[in-house]
């Protein structure tokens, strides 16, 4: 079993910064893609950013130049640095991790979610 624990959400004024972290633990052979999603009230969960095991990154257009995703493969952690936050960034943020088992099967796991609120 794999557990994901998120931290770092909170309330910030527009233009401010927050740093989200997600730590994976448990039965982990290796981790492929790590990602952050977010879900605003009344909306579906949506992809924010991804990072591969080799460090290649992808960002949705709305966060490019403001958010940075990074990972520590030794610690099985993924981080989302969010700068120049806007009220429209308000959402519950979830980390998502693809864990690979020794038999090469792979499963996706979700964190519990952390609230980010940006006031105008």
mmCIF file with all atom_site columns, C-alpha atoms in Angstrom:
data_model
loop_
_atom_site.group_PDB
_atom_site.id
_atom_site.type_symbol
_atom_site.label_atom_id
_atom_site.label_alt_id
_atom_site.label_comp_id
_atom_site.label_asym_id
_atom_site.label_entity_id
_atom_site.label_seq_id
_atom_site.pdbx_PDB_ins_code
_atom_site.Cartn_x
_atom_site.Cartn_y
_atom_site.Cartn_z
_atom_site.occupancy
_atom_site.B_iso_or_equiv
_atom_site.pdbx_formal_charge
_atom_site.auth_seq_id
_atom_site.auth_comp_id
_atom_site.auth_asym_id
_atom_site.auth_atom_id
_atom_site.pdbx_PDB_model_num
ATOM 1   C CA . UNK A 1 1   ? 0.000   0.000  0.000   1.00 0.00 ? 1   UNK A CA 1
ATOM 2   C CA . UNK A 1 2   ? 1.115   3.540  -0.734  1.00 0.00 ? 2   UNK A CA 1
ATOM 3   C CA . UNK A 1 3   ? 0.288   6.684  1.202   1.00 0.00 ? 3   UNK A CA 1
ATOM 4   C CA . UNK A 1 4   ? 0.578   10.261 -0.011  1.00 0.00 ? 4   UNK A CA 1
ATOM 5   C CA . UNK A 1 5   ? 0.703   13.076 2.505   1.00 0.00 ? 5   UNK A CA 1
ATOM 6   C CA . UNK A 1 6   ? 0.320   16.656 1.327   1.00 0.00 ? 6   UNK A CA 1
ATOM 7   C CA . UNK A 1 7   ? 1.210   19.843 3.125   1.00 0.00 ? 7   UNK A CA 1
ATOM 8   C CA . UNK A 1 8   ? 1.605   23.552 2.513   1.00 0.00 ? 8   UNK A CA 1
ATOM 9   C CA . UNK A 1 9   ? -1.821  24.886 1.606   1.00 0.00 ? 9   UNK A CA 1
ATOM 10  C CA . UNK A 1 10  ? -3.350  27.957 3.166   1.00 0.00 ? 10  UNK A CA 1
ATOM 11  C CA . UNK A 1 11  ? -4.691  31.470 2.689   1.00 0.00 ? 11  UNK A CA 1
ATOM 12  C CA . UNK A 1 12  ? -2.643  34.061 0.824   1.00 0.00 ? 12  UNK A CA 1
ATOM 13  C CA . UNK A 1 13  ? -3.280  37.427 -0.774  1.00 0.00 ? 13  UNK A CA 1
ATOM 14  C CA . UNK A 1 14  ? -3.167  37.849 -4.534  1.00 0.00 ? 14  UNK A CA 1
ATOM 15  C CA . UNK A 1 15  ? 0.419   38.158 -5.687  1.00 0.00 ? 15  UNK A CA 1
ATOM 16  C CA . UNK A 1 16  ? 1.694   36.016 -2.850  1.00 0.00 ? 16  UNK A CA 1
ATOM 17  C CA . UNK A 1 17  ? 3.358   32.616 -2.850  1.00 0.00 ? 17  UNK A CA 1
ATOM 18  C CA . UNK A 1 18  ? 2.743   29.169 -1.432  1.00 0.00 ? 18  UNK A CA 1
ATOM 19  C CA . UNK A 1 19  ? 4.698   25.943 -1.586  1.00 0.00 ? 19  UNK A CA 1
ATOM 20  C CA . UNK A 1 20  ? 2.934   22.600 -1.646  1.00 0.00 ? 20  UNK A CA 1
ATOM 21  C CA . UNK A 1 21  ? 4.663   19.329 -0.846  1.00 0.00 ? 21  UNK A CA 1
ATOM 22  C CA . UNK A 1 22  ? 3.626   15.712 -1.233  1.00 0.00 ? 22  UNK A CA 1
ATOM 23  C CA . UNK A 1 23  ? 5.487   12.770 0.252   1.00 0.00 ? 23  UNK A CA 1
ATOM 24  C CA . UNK A 1 24  ? 4.910   9.191  -0.867  1.00 0.00 ? 24  UNK A CA 1
ATOM 25  C CA . UNK A 1 25  ? 5.606   6.269  1.434   1.00 0.00 ? 25  UNK A CA 1
ATOM 26  C CA . UNK A 1 26  ? 4.880   2.573  1.669   1.00 0.00 ? 26  UNK A CA 1
ATOM 27  C CA . UNK A 1 27  ? 5.472   -0.235 -0.795  1.00 0.00 ? 27  UNK A CA 1
ATOM 28  C CA . UNK A 1 28  ? 7.292   1.657  -3.564  1.00 0.00 ? 28  UNK A CA 1
ATOM 29  C CA . UNK A 1 29  ? 9.681   0.116  -6.064  1.00 0.00 ? 29  UNK A CA 1
ATOM 30  C CA . UNK A 1 30  ? 9.897   3.208  -8.225  1.00 0.00 ? 30  UNK A CA 1
ATOM 31  C CA . UNK A 1 31  ? 7.842   6.232  -9.216  1.00 0.00 ? 31  UNK A CA 1
ATOM 32  C CA . UNK A 1 32  ? 7.187   7.387  -12.728 1.00 0.00 ? 32  UNK A CA 1
ATOM 33  C CA . UNK A 1 33  ? 5.193   10.566 -13.282 1.00 0.00 ? 33  UNK A CA 1
ATOM 34  C CA . UNK A 1 34  ? 4.288   12.828 -10.385 1.00 0.00 ? 34  UNK A CA 1
ATOM 35  C CA . UNK A 1 35  ? 1.660   15.497 -10.850 1.00 0.00 ? 35  UNK A CA 1
ATOM 36  C CA . UNK A 1 36  ? -0.474  18.153 -9.230  1.00 0.00 ? 36  UNK A CA 1
ATOM 37  C CA . UNK A 1 37  ? -4.169  18.598 -9.951  1.00 0.00 ? 37  UNK A CA 1
ATOM 38  C CA . UNK A 1 38  ? -6.656  21.084 -8.585  1.00 0.00 ? 38  UNK A CA 1
ATOM 39  C CA . UNK A 1 39  ? -10.387 21.251 -8.148  1.00 0.00 ? 39  UNK A CA 1
ATOM 40  C CA . UNK A 1 40  ? -12.209 24.526 -7.735  1.00 0.00 ? 40  UNK A CA 1
ATOM 41  C CA . UNK A 1 41  ? -15.749 24.646 -6.296  1.00 0.00 ? 41  UNK A CA 1
ATOM 42  C CA . UNK A 1 42  ? -18.283 23.444 -8.829  1.00 0.00 ? 42  UNK A CA 1
ATOM 43  C CA . UNK A 1 43  ? -15.616 22.335 -11.287 1.00 0.00 ? 43  UNK A CA 1
ATOM 44  C CA . UNK A 1 44  ? -13.970 19.085 -12.250 1.00 0.00 ? 44  UNK A CA 1
ATOM 45  C CA . UNK A 1 45  ? -10.501 18.158 -11.084 1.00 0.00 ? 45  UNK A CA 1
ATOM 46  C CA . UNK A 1 46  ? -7.968  19.481 -13.582 1.00 0.00 ? 46  UNK A CA 1
ATOM 47  C CA . UNK A 1 47  ? -4.294  18.918 -14.281 1.00 0.00 ? 47  UNK A CA 1
ATOM 48  C CA . UNK A 1 48  ? -1.899  21.668 -13.192 1.00 0.00 ? 48  UNK A CA 1
ATOM 49  C CA . UNK A 1 49  ? 1.598   20.292 -13.756 1.00 0.00 ? 49  UNK A CA 1
ATOM 50  C CA . UNK A 1 50  ? 3.513   17.051 -14.216 1.00 0.00 ? 50  UNK A CA 1
ATOM 51  C CA . UNK A 1 51  ? 7.110   15.912 -13.853 1.00 0.00 ? 51  UNK A CA 1
ATOM 52  C CA . UNK A 1 52  ? 8.607   12.674 -15.119 1.00 0.00 ? 52  UNK A CA 1
ATOM 53  C CA . UNK A 1 53  ? 11.242  10.593 -13.357 1.00 0.00 ? 53  UNK A CA 1
ATOM 54  C CA . UNK A 1 54  ? 13.806  12.152 -15.693 1.00 0.00 ? 54  UNK A CA 1
ATOM 55  C CA . UNK A 1 55  ? 12.729  15.651 -14.695 1.00 0.00 ? 55  UNK A CA 1
ATOM 56  C CA . UNK A 1 56  ? 10.750  16.690 -17.763 1.00 0.00 ? 56  UNK A CA 1
ATOM 57  C CA . UNK A 1 57  ? 7.954   19.054 -16.836 1.00 0.00 ? 57  UNK A CA 1
ATOM 58  C CA . UNK A 1 58  ? 4.602   20.121 -18.238 1.00 0.00 ? 58  UNK A CA 1
ATOM 59  C CA . UNK A 1 59  ? 2.378   23.018 -17.151 1.00 0.00 ? 59  UNK A CA 1
ATOM 60  C CA . UNK A 1 60  ? -1.068  24.086 -18.166 1.00 0.00 ? 60  UNK A CA 1
ATOM 61  C CA . UNK A 1 61  ? -1.030  27.494 -19.819 1.00 0.00 ? 61  UNK A CA 1
ATOM 62  C CA . UNK A 1 62  ? -2.735  29.249 -16.925 1.00 0.00 ? 62  UNK A CA 1
ATOM 63  C CA . UNK A 1 63  ? 0.168   28.578 -14.533 1.00 0.00 ? 63  UNK A CA 1
ATOM 64  C CA . UNK A 1 64  ? 3.170   28.766 -16.879 1.00 0.00 ? 64  UNK A CA 1
ATOM 65  C CA . UNK A 1 65  ? 5.782   31.165 -15.600 1.00 0.00 ? 65  UNK A CA 1
ATOM 66  C CA . UNK A 1 66  ? 4.196   31.276 -12.128 1.00 0.00 ? 66  UNK A CA 1
ATOM 67  C CA . UNK A 1 67  ? 4.294   27.683 -10.846 1.00 0.00 ? 67  UNK A CA 1
ATOM 68  C CA . UNK A 1 68  ? 7.277   25.341 -10.665 1.00 0.00 ? 68  UNK A CA 1
ATOM 69  C CA . UNK A 1 69  ? 7.033   21.601 -10.105 1.00 0.00 ? 69  UNK A CA 1
ATOM 70  C CA . UNK A 1 70  ? 10.024  19.676 -8.783  1.00 0.00 ? 70  UNK A CA 1
ATOM 71  C CA . UNK A 1 71  ? 10.756  16.306 -7.231  1.00 0.00 ? 71  UNK A CA 1
ATOM 72  C CA . UNK A 1 72  ? 13.250  14.555 -5.019  1.00 0.00 ? 72  UNK A CA 1
ATOM 73  C CA . UNK A 1 73  ? 13.561  10.978 -6.216  1.00 0.00 ? 73  UNK A CA 1
ATOM 74  C CA . UNK A 1 74  ? 15.547  9.903  -3.165  1.00 0.00 ? 74  UNK A CA 1
ATOM 75  C CA . UNK A 1 75  ? 12.802  11.093 -0.823  1.00 0.00 ? 75  UNK A CA 1
ATOM 76  C CA . UNK A 1 76  ? 9.812   10.294 -3.080  1.00 0.00 ? 76  UNK A CA 1
ATOM 77  C CA . UNK A 1 77  ? 8.523   13.822 -2.802  1.00 0.00 ? 77  UNK A CA 1
ATOM 78  C CA . UNK A 1 78  ? 7.027   16.293 -5.252  1.00 0.00 ? 78  UNK A CA 1
ATOM 79  C CA . UNK A 1 79  ? 6.745   20.013 -4.684  1.00 0.00 ? 79  UNK A CA 1
ATOM 80  C CA . UNK A 1 80  ? 4.736   22.776 -6.320  1.00 0.00 ? 80  UNK A CA 1
ATOM 81  C CA . UNK A 1 81  ? 6.093   26.277 -5.853  1.00 0.00 ? 81  UNK A CA 1
ATOM 82  C CA . UNK A 1 82  ? 3.309   28.751 -6.622  1.00 0.00 ? 82  UNK A CA 1
ATOM 83  C CA . UNK A 1 83  ? 4.192   32.405 -7.152  1.00 0.00 ? 83  UNK A CA 1
ATOM 84  C CA . UNK A 1 84  ? 2.157   35.418 -8.265  1.00 0.00 ? 84  UNK A CA 1
ATOM 85  C CA . UNK A 1 85  ? -0.980  33.708 -7.082  1.00 0.00 ? 85  UNK A CA 1
ATOM 86  C CA . UNK A 1 86  ? -4.336  34.862 -8.399  1.00 0.00 ? 86  UNK A CA 1
ATOM 87  C CA . UNK A 1 87  ? -7.838  34.459 -6.947  1.00 0.00 ? 87  UNK A CA 1
ATOM 88  C CA . UNK A 1 88  ? -8.607  32.032 -9.782  1.00 0.00 ? 88  UNK A CA 1
ATOM 89  C CA . UNK A 1 89  ? -5.920  29.704 -8.391  1.00 0.00 ? 89  UNK A CA 1
ATOM 90  C CA . UNK A 1 90  ? -8.192  29.048 -5.409  1.00 0.00 ? 90  UNK A CA 1
ATOM 91  C CA . UNK A 1 91  ? -8.892  25.321 -5.259  1.00 0.00 ? 91  UNK A CA 1
ATOM 92  C CA . UNK A 1 92  ? -8.153  22.092 -3.469  1.00 0.00 ? 92  UNK A CA 1
ATOM 93  C CA . UNK A 1 93  ? -4.823  20.837 -4.763  1.00 0.00 ? 93  UNK A CA 1
ATOM 94  C CA . UNK A 1 94  ? -4.120  17.111 -5.069  1.00 0.00 ? 94  UNK A CA 1
ATOM 95  C CA . UNK A 1 95  ? -0.886  15.305 -5.794  1.00 0.00 ? 95  UNK A CA 1
ATOM 96  C CA . UNK A 1 96  ? -1.000  12.258 -8.023  1.00 0.00 ? 96  UNK A CA 1
ATOM 97  C CA . UNK A 1 97  ? 1.761   9.695  -8.264  1.00 0.00 ? 97  UNK A CA 1
ATOM 98  C CA . UNK A 1 98  ? 2.298   6.716  -10.556 1.00 0.00 ? 98  UNK A CA 1
ATOM 99  C CA . UNK A 1 99  ? 3.947   3.977  -8.503  1.00 0.00 ? 99  UNK A CA 1
ATOM 100 C CA . UNK A 1 100 ? 5.625   1.031  -10.229 1.00 0.00 ? 100 UNK A CA 1
ATOM 101 C CA . UNK A 1 101 ? 5.824   -2.346 -8.504  1.00 0.00 ? 101 UNK A CA 1
ATOM 102 C CA . UNK A 1 102 ? 8.570   -4.939 -8.861  1.00 0.00 ? 102 UNK A CA 1
ATOM 103 C CA . UNK A 1 103 ? 6.379   -6.932 -11.252 1.00 0.00 ? 103 UNK A CA 1
ATOM 104 C CA . UNK A 1 104 ? 6.154   -3.855 -13.504 1.00 0.00 ? 104 UNK A CA 1
ATOM 105 C CA . UNK A 1 105 ? 2.522   -3.189 -12.728 1.00 0.00 ? 105 UNK A CA 1
ATOM 106 C CA . UNK A 1 106 ? 1.754   0.460  -12.074 1.00 0.00 ? 106 UNK A CA 1
ATOM 107 C CA . UNK A 1 107 ? -0.941  2.238  -10.116 1.00 0.00 ? 107 UNK A CA 1
ATOM 108 C CA . UNK A 1 108 ? -1.925  5.851  -9.595  1.00 0.00 ? 108 UNK A CA 1
ATOM 109 C CA . UNK A 1 109 ? -2.405  7.198  -6.092  1.00 0.00 ? 109 UNK A CA 1
ATOM 110 C CA . UNK A 1 110 ? -3.972  10.447 -4.877  1.00 0.00 ? 110 UNK A CA 1
ATOM 111 C CA . UNK A 1 111 ? -3.142  12.639 -1.950  1.00 0.00 ? 111 UNK A CA 1
ATOM 112 C CA . UNK A 1 112 ? -5.847  13.796 0.437   1.00 0.00 ? 112 UNK A CA 1
ATOM 113 C CA . UNK A 1 113 ? -5.928  17.309 -0.962  1.00 0.00 ? 113 UNK A CA 1
ATOM 114 C CA . UNK A 1 114 ? -4.870  20.638 0.481   1.00 0.00 ? 114 UNK A CA 1
ATOM 115 C CA . UNK A 1 115 ? -6.855  23.867 0.284   1.00 0.00 ? 115 UNK A CA 1
ATOM 116 C CA . UNK A 1 116 ? -5.326  26.903 -1.381  1.00 0.00 ? 116 UNK A CA 1
ATOM 117 C CA . UNK A 1 117 ? -7.270  30.144 -1.053  1.00 0.00 ? 117 UNK A CA 1
ATOM 118 C CA . UNK A 1 118 ? -6.143  33.344 -2.746  1.00 0.00 ? 118 UNK A CA 1
ATOM 119 C CA . UNK A 1 119 ? -7.874  36.533 -1.656  1.00 0.00 ? 119 UNK A CA 1
ATOM 120 C CA . UNK A 1 120 ? -8.171  39.573 -3.884  1.00 0.00 ? 120 UNK A CA 1
#
